[in-house]
PDB file of C-alpha atoms in Angstrom:
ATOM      1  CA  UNK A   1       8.863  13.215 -27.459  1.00  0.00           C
ATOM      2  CA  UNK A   2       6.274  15.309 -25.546  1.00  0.00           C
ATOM      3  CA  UNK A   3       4.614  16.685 -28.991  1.00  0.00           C
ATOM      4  CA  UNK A   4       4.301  12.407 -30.271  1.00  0.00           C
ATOM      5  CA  UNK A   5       2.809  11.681 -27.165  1.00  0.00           C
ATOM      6  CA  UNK A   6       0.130  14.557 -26.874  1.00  0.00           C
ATOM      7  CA  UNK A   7      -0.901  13.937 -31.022  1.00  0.00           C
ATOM      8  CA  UNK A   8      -0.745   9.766 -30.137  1.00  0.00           C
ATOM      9  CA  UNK A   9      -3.655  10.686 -26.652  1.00  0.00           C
ATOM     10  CA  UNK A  10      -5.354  13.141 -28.728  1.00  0.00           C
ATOM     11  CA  UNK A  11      -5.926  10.555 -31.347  1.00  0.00           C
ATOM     12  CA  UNK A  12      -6.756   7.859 -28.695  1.00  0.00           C
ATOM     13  CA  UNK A  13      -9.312   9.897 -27.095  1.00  0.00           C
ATOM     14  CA  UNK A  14     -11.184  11.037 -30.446  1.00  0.00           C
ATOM     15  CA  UNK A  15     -11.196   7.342 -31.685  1.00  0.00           C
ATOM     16  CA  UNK A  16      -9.138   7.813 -34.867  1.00  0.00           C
ATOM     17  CA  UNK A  17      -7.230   4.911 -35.977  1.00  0.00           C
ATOM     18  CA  UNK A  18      -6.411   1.760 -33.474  1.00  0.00           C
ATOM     19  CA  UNK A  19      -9.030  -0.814 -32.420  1.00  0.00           C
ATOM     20  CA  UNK A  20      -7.989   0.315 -28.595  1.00  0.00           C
ATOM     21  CA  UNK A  21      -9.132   3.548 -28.031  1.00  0.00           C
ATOM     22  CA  UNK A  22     -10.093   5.231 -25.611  1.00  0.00           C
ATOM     23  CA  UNK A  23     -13.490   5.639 -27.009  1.00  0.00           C
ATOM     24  CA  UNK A  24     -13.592   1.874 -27.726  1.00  0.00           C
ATOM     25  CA  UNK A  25     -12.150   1.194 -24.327  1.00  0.00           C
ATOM     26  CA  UNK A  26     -15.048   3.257 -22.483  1.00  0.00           C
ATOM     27  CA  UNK A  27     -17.737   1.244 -24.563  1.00  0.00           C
ATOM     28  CA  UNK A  28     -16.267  -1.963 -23.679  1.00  0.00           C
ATOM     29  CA  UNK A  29     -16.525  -1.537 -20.430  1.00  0.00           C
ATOM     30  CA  UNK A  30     -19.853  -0.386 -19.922  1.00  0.00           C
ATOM     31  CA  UNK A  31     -21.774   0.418 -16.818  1.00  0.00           C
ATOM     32  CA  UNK A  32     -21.397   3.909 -14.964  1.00  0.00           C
ATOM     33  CA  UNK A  33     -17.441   4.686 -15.394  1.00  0.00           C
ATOM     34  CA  UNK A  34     -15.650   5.599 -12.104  1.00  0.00           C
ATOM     35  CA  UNK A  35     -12.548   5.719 -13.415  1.00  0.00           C
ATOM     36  CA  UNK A  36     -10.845   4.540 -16.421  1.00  0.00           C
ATOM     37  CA  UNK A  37      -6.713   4.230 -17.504  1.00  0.00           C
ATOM     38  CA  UNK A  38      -5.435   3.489 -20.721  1.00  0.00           C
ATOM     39  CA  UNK A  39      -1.597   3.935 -20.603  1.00  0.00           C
ATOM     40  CA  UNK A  40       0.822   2.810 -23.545  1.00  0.00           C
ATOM     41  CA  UNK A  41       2.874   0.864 -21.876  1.00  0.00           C
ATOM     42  CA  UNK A  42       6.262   0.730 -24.056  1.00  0.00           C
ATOM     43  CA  UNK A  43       5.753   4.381 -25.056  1.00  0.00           C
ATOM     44  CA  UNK A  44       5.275   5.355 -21.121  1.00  0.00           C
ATOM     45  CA  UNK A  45       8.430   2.673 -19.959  1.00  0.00           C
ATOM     46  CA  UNK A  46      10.907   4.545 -23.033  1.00  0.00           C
ATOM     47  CA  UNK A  47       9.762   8.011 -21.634  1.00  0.00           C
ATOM     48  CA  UNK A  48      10.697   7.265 -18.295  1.00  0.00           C
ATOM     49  CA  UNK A  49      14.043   5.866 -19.183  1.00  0.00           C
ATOM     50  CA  UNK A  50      14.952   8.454 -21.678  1.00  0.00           C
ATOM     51  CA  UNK A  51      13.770  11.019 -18.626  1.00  0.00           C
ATOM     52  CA  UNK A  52      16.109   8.980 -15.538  1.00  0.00           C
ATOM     53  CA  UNK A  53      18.739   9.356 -18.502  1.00  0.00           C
ATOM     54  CA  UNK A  54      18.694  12.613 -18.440  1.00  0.00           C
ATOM     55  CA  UNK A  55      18.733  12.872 -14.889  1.00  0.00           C
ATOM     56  CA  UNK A  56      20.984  10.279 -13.125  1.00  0.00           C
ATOM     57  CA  UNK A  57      24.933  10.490 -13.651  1.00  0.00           C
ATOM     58  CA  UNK A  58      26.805   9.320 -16.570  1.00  0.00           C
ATOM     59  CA  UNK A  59      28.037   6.343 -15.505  1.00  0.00           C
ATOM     60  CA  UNK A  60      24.670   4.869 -14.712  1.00  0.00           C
ATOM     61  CA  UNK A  61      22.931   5.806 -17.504  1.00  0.00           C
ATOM     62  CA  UNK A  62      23.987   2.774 -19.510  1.00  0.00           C
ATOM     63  CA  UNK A  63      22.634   0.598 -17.012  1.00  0.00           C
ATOM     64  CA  UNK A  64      18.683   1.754 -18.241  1.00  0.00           C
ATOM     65  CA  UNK A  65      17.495  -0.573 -21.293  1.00  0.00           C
ATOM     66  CA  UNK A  66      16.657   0.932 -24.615  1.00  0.00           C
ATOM     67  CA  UNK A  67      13.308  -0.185 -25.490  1.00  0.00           C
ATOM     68  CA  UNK A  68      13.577   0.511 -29.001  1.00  0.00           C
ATOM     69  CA  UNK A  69      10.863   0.408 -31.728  1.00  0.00           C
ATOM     70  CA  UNK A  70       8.006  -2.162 -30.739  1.00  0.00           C
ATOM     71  CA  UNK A  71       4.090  -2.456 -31.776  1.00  0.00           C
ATOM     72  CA  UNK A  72       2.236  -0.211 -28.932  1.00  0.00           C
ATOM     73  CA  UNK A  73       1.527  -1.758 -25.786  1.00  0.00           C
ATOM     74  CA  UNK A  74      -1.849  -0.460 -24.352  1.00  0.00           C
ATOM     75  CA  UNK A  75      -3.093  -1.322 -20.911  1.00  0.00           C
ATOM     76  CA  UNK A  76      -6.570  -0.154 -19.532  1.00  0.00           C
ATOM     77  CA  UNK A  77      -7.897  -0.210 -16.690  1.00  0.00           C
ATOM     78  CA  UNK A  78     -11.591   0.416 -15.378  1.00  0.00           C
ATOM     79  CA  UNK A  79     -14.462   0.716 -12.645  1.00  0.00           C
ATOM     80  CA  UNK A  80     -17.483   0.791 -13.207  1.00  0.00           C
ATOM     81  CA  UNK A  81     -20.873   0.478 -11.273  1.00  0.00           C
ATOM     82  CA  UNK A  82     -24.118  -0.228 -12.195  1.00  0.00           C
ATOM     83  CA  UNK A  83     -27.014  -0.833  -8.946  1.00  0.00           C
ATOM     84  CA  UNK A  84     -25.118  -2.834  -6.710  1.00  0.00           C
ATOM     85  CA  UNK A  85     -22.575  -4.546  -8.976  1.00  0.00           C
ATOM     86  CA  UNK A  86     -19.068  -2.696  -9.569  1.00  0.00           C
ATOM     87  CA  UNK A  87     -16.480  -4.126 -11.799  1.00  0.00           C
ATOM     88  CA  UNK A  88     -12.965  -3.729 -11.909  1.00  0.00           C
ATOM     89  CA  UNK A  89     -11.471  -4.908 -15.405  1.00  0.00           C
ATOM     90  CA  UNK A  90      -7.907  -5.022 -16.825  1.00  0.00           C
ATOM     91  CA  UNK A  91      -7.066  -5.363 -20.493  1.00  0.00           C
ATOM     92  CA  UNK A  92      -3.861  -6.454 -21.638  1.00  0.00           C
ATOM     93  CA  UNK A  93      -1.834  -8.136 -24.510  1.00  0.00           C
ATOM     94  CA  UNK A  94      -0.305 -10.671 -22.115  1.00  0.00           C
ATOM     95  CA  UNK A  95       1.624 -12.049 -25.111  1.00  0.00           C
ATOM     96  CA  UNK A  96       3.045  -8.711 -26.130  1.00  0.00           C
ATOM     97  CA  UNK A  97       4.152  -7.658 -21.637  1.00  0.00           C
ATOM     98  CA  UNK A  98       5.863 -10.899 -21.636  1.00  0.00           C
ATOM     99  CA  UNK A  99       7.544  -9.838 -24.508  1.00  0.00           C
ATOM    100  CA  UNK A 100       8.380  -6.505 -23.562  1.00  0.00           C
ATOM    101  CA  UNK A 101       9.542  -7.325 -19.920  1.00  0.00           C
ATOM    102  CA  UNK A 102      11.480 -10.764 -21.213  1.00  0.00           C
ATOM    103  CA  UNK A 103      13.451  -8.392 -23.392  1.00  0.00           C
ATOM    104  CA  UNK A 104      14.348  -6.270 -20.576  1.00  0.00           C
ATOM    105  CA  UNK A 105      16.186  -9.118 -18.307  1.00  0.00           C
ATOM    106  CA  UNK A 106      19.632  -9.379 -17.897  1.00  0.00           C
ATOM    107  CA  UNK A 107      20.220  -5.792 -18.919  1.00  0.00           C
TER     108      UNK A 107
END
């Protein structure tokens, strides 16, 4: 788990591979960054339940959803400044969050 998701950052910082990198990302948004998030949203989610899992007692454990396999998720979020202008932009696949968060109901 840990190992997958270092090797998946390292790869999204360095540009290899997906059109969303963080590289990419950092263009796009141009300006002077302030600050800048790109989190994988169903990787981050499946962490977090496979951690409460591990954590919380048996007989609520089948309560958490199982994400399963899905096409990554990214979100990013910026700020950025140039003179007097700042910018604040998210970036989303609202089709694919629908998605995820549809599947999650009644679970």
């Amino acid at each position: 788990g840990d190992e997958r998701f270092l090797l998946q950052a390292i790869a999204a910082a360095s540009g290899e591979g997906s059109s969303n990198s963080l590289v990419r990302e950092m263009a796009a948004a141009g300006g002077r960054q302030k600050f800048l998030l790109r989190l994988e949203l169903r990787s981050f989610l499946g962490g977090l339940f496979d951690m409460m899992r591990d954590v919380l007692p048996e007989e609520q454990r089948g309560e958490l959803p199982d994400l399963g396999e899905g096409p990554p998720l990214p979100v990013v979020v910026s700020y950025t400044s140039e003179g007097r202008s700042y910018a604040v932009r998210l970036t989303a696949n609202a089709g694919g969050l629908i998605r995820l968060f549809s599947s999650l109901e009644g679970r």
